[in-house]
Short mmCIF file of C-alpha atoms in Angstrom, two decimals:
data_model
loop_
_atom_site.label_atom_id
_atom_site.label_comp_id
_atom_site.label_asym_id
_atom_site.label_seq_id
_atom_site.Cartn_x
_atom_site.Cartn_y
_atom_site.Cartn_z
CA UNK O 8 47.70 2.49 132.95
CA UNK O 9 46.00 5.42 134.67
CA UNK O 10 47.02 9.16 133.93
CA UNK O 11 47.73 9.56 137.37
CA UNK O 12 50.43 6.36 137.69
CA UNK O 13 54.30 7.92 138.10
CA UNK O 14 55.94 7.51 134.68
CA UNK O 15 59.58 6.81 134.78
CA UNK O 16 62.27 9.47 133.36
CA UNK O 17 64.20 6.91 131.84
CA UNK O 18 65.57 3.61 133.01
CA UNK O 19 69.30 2.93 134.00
CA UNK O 20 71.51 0.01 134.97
CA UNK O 21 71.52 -1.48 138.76
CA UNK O 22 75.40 -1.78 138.57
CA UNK O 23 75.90 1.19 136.22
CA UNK O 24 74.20 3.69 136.21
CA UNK O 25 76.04 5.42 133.56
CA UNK O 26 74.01 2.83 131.08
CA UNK O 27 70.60 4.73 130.46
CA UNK O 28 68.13 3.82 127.98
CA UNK O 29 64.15 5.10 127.19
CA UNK O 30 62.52 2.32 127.74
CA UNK O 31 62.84 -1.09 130.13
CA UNK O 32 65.33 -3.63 128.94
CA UNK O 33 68.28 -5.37 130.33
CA UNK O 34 71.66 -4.39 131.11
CA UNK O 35 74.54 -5.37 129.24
CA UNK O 36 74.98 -7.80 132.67
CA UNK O 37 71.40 -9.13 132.18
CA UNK O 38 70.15 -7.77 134.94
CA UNK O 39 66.77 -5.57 134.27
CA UNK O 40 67.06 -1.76 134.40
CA UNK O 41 65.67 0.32 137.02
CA UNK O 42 63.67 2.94 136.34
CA UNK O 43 64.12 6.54 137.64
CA UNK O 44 61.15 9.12 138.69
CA UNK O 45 60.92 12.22 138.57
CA UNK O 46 60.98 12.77 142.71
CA UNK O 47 64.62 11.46 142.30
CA UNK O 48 65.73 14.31 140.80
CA UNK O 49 64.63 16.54 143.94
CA UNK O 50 61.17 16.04 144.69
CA UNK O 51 60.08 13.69 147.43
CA UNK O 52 61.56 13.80 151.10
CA UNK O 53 63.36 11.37 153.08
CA UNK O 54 63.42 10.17 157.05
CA UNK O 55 66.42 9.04 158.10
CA UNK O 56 67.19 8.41 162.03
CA UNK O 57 69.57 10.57 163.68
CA UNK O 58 71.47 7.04 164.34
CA UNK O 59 71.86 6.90 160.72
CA UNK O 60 72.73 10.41 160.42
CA UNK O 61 75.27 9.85 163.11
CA UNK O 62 76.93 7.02 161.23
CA UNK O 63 77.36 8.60 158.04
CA UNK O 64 78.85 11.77 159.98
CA UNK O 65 76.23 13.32 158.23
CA UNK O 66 77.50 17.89 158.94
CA UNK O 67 74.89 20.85 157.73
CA UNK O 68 75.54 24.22 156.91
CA UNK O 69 73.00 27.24 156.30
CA UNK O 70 72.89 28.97 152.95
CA UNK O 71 74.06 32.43 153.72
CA UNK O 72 74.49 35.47 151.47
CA UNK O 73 77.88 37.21 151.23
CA UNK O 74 80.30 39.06 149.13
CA UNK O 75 82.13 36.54 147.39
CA UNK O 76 85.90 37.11 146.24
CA UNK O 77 87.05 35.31 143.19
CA UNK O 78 90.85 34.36 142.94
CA UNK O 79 92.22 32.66 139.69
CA UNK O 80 95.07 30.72 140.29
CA UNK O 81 97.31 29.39 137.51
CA UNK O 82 101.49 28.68 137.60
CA UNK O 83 104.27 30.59 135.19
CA UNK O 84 107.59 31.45 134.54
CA UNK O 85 109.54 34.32 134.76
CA UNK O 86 111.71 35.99 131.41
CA UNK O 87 112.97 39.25 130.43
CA UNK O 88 111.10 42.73 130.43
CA UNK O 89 111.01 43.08 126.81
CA UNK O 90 110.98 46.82 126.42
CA UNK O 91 114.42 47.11 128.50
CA UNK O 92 115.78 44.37 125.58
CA UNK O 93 119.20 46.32 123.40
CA UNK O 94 120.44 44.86 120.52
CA UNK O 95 123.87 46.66 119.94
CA UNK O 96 124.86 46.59 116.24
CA UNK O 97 127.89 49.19 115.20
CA UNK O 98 126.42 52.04 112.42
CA UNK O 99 129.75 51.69 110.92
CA UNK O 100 132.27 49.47 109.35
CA UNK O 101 135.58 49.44 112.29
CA UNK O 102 137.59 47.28 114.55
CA UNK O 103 136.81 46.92 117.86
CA UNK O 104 139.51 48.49 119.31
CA UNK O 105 138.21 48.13 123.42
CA UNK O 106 135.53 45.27 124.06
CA UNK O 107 134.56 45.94 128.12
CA UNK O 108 131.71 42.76 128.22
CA UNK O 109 133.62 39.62 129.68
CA UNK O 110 130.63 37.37 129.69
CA UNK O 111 127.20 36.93 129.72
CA UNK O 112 125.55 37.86 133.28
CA UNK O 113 128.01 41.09 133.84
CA UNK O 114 126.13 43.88 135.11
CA UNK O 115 126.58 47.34 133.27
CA UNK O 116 126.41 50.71 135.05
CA UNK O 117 125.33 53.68 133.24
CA UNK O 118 127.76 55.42 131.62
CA UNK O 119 129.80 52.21 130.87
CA UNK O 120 132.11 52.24 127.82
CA UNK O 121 131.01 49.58 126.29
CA UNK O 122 133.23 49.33 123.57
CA UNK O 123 135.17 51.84 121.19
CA UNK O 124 135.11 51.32 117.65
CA UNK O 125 137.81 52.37 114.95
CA UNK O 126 135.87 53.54 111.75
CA UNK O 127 138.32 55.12 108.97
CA UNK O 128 134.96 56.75 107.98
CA UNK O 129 134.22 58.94 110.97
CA UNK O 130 137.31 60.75 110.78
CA UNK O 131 135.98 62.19 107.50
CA UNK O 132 132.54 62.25 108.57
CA UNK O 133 133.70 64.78 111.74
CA UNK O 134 136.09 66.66 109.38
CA UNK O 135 133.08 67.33 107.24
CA UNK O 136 131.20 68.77 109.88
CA UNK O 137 133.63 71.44 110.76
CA UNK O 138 134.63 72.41 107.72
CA UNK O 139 130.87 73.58 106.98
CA UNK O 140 130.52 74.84 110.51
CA UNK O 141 133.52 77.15 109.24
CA UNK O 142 132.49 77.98 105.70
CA UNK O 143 129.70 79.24 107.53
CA UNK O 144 127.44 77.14 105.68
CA UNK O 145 124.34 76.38 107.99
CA UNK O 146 122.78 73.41 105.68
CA UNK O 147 125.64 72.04 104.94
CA UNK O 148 126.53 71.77 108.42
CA UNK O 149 123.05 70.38 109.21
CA UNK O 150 123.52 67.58 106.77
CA UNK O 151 127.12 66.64 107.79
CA UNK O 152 125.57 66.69 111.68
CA UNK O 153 122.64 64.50 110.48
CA UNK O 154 125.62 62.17 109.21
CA UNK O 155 127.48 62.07 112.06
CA UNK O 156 123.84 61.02 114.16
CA UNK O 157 123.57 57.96 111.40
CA UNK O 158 126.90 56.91 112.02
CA UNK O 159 126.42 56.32 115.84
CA UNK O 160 127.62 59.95 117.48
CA UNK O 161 125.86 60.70 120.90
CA UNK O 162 124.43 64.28 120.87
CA UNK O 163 127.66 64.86 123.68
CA UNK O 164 129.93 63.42 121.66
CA UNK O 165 129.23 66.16 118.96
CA UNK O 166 128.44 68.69 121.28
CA UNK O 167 132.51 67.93 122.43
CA UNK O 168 133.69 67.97 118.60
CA UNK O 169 131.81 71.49 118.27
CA UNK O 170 133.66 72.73 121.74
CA UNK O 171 136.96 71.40 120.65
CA UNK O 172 137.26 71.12 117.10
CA UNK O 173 139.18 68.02 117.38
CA UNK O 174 138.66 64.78 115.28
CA UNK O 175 138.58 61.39 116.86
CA UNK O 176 139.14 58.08 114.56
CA UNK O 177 137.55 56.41 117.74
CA UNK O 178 133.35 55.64 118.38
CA UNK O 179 133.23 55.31 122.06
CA UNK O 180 129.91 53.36 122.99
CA UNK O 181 128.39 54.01 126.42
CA UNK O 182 125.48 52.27 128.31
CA UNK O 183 122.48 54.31 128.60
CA UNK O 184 121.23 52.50 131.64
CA UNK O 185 121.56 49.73 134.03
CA UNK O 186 121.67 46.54 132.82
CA UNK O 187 122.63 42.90 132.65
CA UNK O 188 124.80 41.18 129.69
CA UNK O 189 122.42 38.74 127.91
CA UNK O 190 124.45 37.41 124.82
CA UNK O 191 127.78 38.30 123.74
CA UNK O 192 128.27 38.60 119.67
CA UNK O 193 132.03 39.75 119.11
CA UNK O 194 135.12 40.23 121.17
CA UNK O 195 138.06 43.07 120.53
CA UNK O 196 140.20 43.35 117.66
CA UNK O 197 136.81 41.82 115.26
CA UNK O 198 135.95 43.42 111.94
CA UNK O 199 132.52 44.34 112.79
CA UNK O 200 129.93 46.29 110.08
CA UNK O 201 126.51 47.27 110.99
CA UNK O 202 124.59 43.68 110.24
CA UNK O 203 127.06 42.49 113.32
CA UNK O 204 125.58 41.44 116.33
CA UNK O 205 127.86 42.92 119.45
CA UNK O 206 125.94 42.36 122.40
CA UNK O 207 122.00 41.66 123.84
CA UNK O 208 121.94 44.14 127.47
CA UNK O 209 118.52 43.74 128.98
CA UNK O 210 117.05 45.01 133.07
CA UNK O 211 115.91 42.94 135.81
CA UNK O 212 114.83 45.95 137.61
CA UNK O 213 111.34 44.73 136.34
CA UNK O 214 110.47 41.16 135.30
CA UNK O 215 107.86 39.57 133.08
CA UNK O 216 105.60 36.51 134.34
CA UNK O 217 103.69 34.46 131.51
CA UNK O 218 100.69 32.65 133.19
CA UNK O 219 98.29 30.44 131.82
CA UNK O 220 94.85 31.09 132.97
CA UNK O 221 92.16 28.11 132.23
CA UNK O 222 89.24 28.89 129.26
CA UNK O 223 86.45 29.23 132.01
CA UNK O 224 88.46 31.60 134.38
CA UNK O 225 89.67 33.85 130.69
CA UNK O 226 86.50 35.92 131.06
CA UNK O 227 87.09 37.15 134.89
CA UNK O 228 90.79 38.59 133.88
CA UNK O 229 91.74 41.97 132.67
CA UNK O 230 94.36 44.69 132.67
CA UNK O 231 94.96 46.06 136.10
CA UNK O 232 94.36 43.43 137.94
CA UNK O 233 96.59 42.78 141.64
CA UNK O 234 98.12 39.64 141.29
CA UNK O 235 99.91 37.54 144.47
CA UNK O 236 102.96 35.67 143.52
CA UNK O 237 105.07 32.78 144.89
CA UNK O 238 108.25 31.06 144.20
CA UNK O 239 109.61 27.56 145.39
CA UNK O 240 113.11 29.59 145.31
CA UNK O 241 111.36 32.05 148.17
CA UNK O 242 109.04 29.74 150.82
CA UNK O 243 106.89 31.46 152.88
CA UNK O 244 107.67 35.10 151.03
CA UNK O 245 105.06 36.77 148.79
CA UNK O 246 105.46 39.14 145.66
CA UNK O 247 103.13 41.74 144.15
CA UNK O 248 102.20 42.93 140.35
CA UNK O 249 99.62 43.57 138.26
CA UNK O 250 98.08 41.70 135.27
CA UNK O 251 99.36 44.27 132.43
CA UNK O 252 98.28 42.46 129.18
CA UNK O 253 95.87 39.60 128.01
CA UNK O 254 96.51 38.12 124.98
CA UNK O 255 94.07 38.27 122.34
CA UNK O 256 93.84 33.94 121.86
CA UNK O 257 93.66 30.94 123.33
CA UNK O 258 96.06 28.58 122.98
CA UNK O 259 94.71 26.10 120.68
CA UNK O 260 96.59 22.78 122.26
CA UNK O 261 96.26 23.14 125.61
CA UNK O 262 93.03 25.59 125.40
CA UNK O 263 94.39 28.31 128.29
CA UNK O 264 94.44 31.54 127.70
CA UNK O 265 98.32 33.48 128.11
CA UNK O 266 98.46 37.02 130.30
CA UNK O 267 101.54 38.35 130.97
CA UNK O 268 101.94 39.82 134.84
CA UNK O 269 104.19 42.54 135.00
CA UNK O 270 106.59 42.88 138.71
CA UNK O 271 108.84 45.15 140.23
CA UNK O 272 111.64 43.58 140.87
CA UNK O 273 114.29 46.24 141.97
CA UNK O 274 116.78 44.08 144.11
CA UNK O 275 117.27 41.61 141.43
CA UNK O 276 116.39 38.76 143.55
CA UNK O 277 114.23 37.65 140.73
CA UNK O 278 115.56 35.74 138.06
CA UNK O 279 114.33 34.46 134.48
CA UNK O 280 113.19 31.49 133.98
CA UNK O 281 112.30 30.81 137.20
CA UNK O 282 108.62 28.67 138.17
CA UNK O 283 105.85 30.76 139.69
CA UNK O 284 102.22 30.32 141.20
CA UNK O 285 100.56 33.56 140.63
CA UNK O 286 97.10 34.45 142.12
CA UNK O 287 94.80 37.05 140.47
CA UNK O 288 92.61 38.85 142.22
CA UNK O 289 89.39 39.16 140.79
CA UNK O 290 86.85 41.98 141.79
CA UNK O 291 84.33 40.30 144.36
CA UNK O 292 80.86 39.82 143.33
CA UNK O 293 78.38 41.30 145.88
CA UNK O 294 75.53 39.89 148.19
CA UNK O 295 75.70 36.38 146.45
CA UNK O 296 74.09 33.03 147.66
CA UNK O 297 76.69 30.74 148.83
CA UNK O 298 77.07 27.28 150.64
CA UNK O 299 80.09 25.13 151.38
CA UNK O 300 81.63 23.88 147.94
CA UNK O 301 81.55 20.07 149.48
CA UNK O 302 78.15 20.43 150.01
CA UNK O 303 77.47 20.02 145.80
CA UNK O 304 77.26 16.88 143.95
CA UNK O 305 78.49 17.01 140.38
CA UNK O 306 76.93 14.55 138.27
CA UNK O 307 76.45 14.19 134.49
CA UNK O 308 72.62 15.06 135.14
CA UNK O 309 74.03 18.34 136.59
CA UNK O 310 74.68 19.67 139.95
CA UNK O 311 72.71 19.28 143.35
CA UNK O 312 72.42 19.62 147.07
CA UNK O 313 71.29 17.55 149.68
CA UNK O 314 68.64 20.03 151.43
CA UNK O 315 67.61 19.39 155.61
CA UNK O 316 63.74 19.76 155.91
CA UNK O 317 64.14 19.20 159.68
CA UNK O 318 62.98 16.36 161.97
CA UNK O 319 65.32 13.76 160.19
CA UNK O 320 63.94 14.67 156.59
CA UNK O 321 65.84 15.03 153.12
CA UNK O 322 65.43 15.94 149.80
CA UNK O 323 67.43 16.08 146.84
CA UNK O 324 67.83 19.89 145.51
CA UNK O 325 68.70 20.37 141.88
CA UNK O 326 71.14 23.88 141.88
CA UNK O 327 72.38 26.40 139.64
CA UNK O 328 76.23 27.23 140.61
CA UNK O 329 77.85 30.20 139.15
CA UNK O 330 81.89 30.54 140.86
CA UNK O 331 83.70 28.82 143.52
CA UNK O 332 86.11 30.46 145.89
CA UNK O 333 87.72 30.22 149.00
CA UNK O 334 86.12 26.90 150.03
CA UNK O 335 82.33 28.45 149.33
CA UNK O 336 80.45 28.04 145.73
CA UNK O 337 78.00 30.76 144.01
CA UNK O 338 74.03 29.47 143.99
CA UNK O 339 72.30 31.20 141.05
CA UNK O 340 68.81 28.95 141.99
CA UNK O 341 67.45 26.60 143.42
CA UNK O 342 68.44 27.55 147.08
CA UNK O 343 66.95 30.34 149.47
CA UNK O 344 68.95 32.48 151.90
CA UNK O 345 68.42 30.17 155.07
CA UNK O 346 67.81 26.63 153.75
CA UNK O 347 70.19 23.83 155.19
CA UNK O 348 72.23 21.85 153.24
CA UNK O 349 74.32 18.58 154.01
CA UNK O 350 77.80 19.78 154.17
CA UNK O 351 80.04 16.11 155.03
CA UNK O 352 78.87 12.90 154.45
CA UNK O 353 80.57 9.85 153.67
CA UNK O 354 78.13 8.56 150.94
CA UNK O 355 78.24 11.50 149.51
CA UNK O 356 82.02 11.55 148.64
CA UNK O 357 82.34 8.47 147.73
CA UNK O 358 84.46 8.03 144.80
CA UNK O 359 82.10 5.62 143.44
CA UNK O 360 78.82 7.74 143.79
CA UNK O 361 77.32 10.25 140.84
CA UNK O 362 73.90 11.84 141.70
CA UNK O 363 71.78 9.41 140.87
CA UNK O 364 73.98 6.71 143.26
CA UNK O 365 73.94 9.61 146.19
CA UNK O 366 70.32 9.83 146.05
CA UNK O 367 69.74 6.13 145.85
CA UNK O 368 71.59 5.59 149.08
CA UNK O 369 69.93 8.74 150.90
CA UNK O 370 66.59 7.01 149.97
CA UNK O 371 68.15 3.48 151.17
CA UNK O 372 69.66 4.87 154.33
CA UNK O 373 66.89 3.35 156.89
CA UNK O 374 66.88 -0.05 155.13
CA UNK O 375 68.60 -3.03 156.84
CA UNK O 376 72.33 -3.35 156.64
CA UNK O 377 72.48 -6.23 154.82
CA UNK O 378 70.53 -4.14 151.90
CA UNK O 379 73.12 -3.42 149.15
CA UNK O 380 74.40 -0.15 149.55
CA UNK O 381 74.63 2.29 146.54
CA UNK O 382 72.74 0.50 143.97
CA UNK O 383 68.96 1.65 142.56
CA UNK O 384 66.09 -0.70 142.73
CA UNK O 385 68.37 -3.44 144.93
CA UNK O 386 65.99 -3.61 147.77
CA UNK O 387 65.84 -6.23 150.09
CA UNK O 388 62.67 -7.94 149.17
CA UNK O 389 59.86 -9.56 151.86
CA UNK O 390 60.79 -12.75 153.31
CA UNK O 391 64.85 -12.18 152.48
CA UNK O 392 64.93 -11.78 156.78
CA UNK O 393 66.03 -14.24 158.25
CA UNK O 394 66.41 -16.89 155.21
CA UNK O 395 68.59 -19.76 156.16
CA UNK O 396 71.91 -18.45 153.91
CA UNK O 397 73.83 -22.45 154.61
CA UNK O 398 73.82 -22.92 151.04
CA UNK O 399 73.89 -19.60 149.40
CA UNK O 400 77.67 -19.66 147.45
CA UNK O 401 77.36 -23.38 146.53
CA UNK O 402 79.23 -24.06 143.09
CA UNK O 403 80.06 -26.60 140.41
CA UNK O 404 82.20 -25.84 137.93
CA UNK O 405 80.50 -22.42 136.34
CA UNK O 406 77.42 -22.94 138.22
CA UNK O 407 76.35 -21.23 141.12
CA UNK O 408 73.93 -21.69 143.64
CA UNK O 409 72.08 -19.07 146.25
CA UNK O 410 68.92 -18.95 147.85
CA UNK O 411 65.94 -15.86 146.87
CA UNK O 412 62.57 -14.84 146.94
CA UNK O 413 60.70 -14.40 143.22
CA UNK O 414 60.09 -10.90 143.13
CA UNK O 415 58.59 -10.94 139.41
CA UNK O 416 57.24 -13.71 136.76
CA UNK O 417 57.94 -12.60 133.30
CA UNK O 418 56.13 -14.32 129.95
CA UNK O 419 59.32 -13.66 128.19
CA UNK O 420 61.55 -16.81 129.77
CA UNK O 421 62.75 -14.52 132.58
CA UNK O 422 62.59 -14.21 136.45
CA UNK O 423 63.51 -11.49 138.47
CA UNK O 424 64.74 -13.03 141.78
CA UNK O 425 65.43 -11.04 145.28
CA UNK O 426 68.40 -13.27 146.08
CA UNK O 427 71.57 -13.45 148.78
CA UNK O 428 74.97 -12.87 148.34
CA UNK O 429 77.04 -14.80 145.80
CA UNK O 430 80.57 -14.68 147.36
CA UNK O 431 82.06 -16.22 144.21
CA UNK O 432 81.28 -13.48 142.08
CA UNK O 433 81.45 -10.59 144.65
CA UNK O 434 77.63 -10.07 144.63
CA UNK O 435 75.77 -8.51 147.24
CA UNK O 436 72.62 -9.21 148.29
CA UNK O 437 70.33 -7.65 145.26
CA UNK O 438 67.29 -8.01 142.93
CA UNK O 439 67.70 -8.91 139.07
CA UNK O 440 66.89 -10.61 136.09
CA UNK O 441 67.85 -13.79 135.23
CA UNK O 442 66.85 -16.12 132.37
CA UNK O 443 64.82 -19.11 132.45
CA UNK O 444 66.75 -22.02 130.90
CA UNK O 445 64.58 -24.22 128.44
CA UNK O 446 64.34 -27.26 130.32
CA UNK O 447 63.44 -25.49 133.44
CA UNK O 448 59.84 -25.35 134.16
CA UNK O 449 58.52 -22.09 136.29
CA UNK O 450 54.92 -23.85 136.33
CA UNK O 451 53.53 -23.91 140.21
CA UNK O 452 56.07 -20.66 141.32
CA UNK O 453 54.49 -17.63 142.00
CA UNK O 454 55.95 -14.02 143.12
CA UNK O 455 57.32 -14.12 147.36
CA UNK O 456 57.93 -17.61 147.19
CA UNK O 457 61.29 -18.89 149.04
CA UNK O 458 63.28 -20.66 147.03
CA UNK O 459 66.67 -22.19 146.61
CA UNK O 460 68.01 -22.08 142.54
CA UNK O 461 71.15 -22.28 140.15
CA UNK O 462 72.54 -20.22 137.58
CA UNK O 463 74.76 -20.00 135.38
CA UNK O 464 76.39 -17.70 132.78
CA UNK O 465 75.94 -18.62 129.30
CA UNK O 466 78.21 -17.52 126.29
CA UNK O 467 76.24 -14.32 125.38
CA UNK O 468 76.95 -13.30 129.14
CA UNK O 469 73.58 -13.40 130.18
CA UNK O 470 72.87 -15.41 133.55
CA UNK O 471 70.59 -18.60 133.12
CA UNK O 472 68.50 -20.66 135.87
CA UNK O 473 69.66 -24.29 135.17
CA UNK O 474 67.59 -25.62 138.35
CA UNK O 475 65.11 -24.25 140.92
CA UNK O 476 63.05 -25.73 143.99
CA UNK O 477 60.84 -24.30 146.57
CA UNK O 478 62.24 -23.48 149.95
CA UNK O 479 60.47 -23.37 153.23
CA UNK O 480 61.12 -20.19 154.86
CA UNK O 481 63.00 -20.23 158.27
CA UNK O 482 60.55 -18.88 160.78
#
């Protein structure tokens, strides 16, 4: 073999090609592998006819440079603002002599008596108090006032014992804020002491959003950040906030990172619990290269583009892509500002192709229609045109009979035969490798010849040719 012959990358399966070996072989159907250059990975060019264009609906769009906005989207739900969260636990042991909460979802006004407590030990706390304010006894007084603080008395409530004088055996408990009943713990006339839970009061005036933002979007998000917001409770409507804190892990399971969005939420028309799409708006990267995200094929080789050289020509382009957004995706190479890419085209979206399938029917575009489409290496061979196809489909039992052209002789027992549709077994029109059964002599056959032959498929799933004859071509 000469240094200058085209060595193959590495071999894959007609009907797979997901099945890739090293070296030439058969696939796990017996047919022989077809090998793949290194022009198929974006090298050599392509004619195809603007009819053929046409047909495919083949669309092109120019690589352009632009300032490219990146938006994260994820979903979430709503809860409670955490820092407006009150836990109200008496500081003494008393009855609940008023209890103004009737259920969970009352709203509380500021300045609410929420409940008055009756506490045998204030009364002697507050008589403590003013007998060292009158003894004239200044740290006395100081610690009795510290007492009366631990024991759950407002600043006005002892600035009205010092401007009265009067003891009260009554606590009264007012809200400090607005606020919406949570959970209820106790009801009046209960013995409560200070490990009793009363009541959970909590604001919607803002809301929390939990969002779960996937591992390869985690490194675009930080504090700040303006986020859009929707609700199926609210069609058509759109809410603002602001990303204000990104947790410091992943979440192992379901590998998404958690950010909390904080949002204003002053009328209350916001409740928790409720679904959300949120949208994060991510600072724009400047004067990128950018071109329609249709216009890339992902494939496990990696990711290319279809490039127009003008006058009807193609090539496969191997990219780089960096972020998608707004229907356009990032090129970091392989593209100029300028070059032409295929946009829309059927074969390319077909949810059969990968790359090496796409390329394989670019390169098989101009070939004639009875060619199998999407499949490496199955060319129509010389002398398949107009070949009399009356008995192609015959069968007996597990045998099956088609008509073909030799395209190879192997010295190993096996033929590789350029042969016509098999309707029984949903085959195409293609080229592969069949074994040469034992009694069947290949002696006086030689590669192009016409011929007529049957197969069959033996227990270790290869296919076997039980019986072949020369046929005359039809002229």
């Amino acid at each position: 073999m000469s240094g200058s012959e085209r060595q193959p990358l590495y071999w894959v399966a007609p009907m797979d090609p997901n099945y890739r070996r090293n070296e030439p072989g058969l696939s796990p159907m017996g047919m022989e592998l077809i090998p793949v250059f290194e022009e198929q990975q974006g090298g050599e060019s392509v004619q195809i006819s603007s009819a053929i264009q046409q047909n495919l609906g083949l669309r092109t769009a120019t690589v352009q440079r632009m300032d490219l906005s990146r938006e994260v989207a994820s979903v979430g739900y709503t809860r409670w603002d955490e820092s407006t969260i009150q836990m109200l636990h008496p500081r003494a042991e008393g009855w609940l002599e008023a209890f103004n909460l009737a259920s969970v979802g009352d709203r509380v006004e500021r300045g609410q008596v929420i409940y008055e407590l009756f506490a045998p030990s204030l009364v002697s706390a507050q008589r403590e108090y003013l007998t060292a304010k009158l003894a004239g006894n200044p740290s006395l007084a100081s610690l009795s006032r510290e007492r009366l603080v631990a024991l759950g008395f407002s600043e006005a409530q002892i600035g009205q014992l010092d401007n009265n004088n009067e003891t009260t055996d009554r606590l009264v408990y007012r809200a400090d804020r607005n606020a919406i009943v949570t959970a209820i713990g106790a009801r009046e006339g209960n013995f409560v002491a200070p490990a009793s839970h009363i009541a959970t009061l909590a604001s919607l005036d803002t809301i929390w959003i939990d969002a779960e933002i996937f591992e390869a979007d985690a490194g675009h998000i930080v504090a700040g950040q303006d986020v859009v917001i929707t609700f199926p409770a609210f069609p058509g409507e759109e809410f603002h906030g602001e990303v204000g804190y990104v947790y410091p892990a992943l979440d192992q399971k379901s590998r998404t990172l958690p950010v909390r969005i904080v949002m204003d939420n002053a009328e209350h028309r916001i409740k928790a619990n409720m679904f959300t799409n949120v949208t994060v708006k991510v600072s724009p990267k400047s004067d990128v290269l950018v071109v329609p995200r249709e216009a890339v094929i992902q494939s496990g080789a990696g990711e290319r583009v279809i490039l127009s050289l003008g006058d009807g020509r193609f090539r496969v382009q191997v990219v780089t892509t960096g972020i998608s957004s707004g229907g356009k995706t990032e090129i970091l190479s392989g593209l100029t500002q300028g070059d032409v890419v295929v946009s829309s085209g059927q074969f390319l979206i077909d949810a059969e192709a990968n790359g090496e399938q796409a390329f394989s029917r670019l390169m098989g575009a101009a070939e004639p229609a009875d060619a199998m489409p999407g499949m490496p290496g199955m060319e129509n061979m010389p002398g398949m045109e107009g070949m009399d196809m009356s008995g192609a489909g015959d069968t007996e039992g597990n045998r099956y009979a088609t008509t073909g052209t030799i395209a190879r002789l192997g010295d190993n027992g096996m033929v590789t035969i350029s042969h016509a549709p098999v309707g029984e077994l949903n085959w195409p029109a293609m080229t592969m490798g069949f074994e040469v059964a034992p009694e069947v002599s290949m002696e006086g056959f030689n590669i192009n010849d016409t011929i007529r032959f049957e197969f069959e498929q033996g227990d270790d799933s290869m296919y076997r040719v039980t019986r072949i004859e020369r046929q005359e071509s039809v002229q």
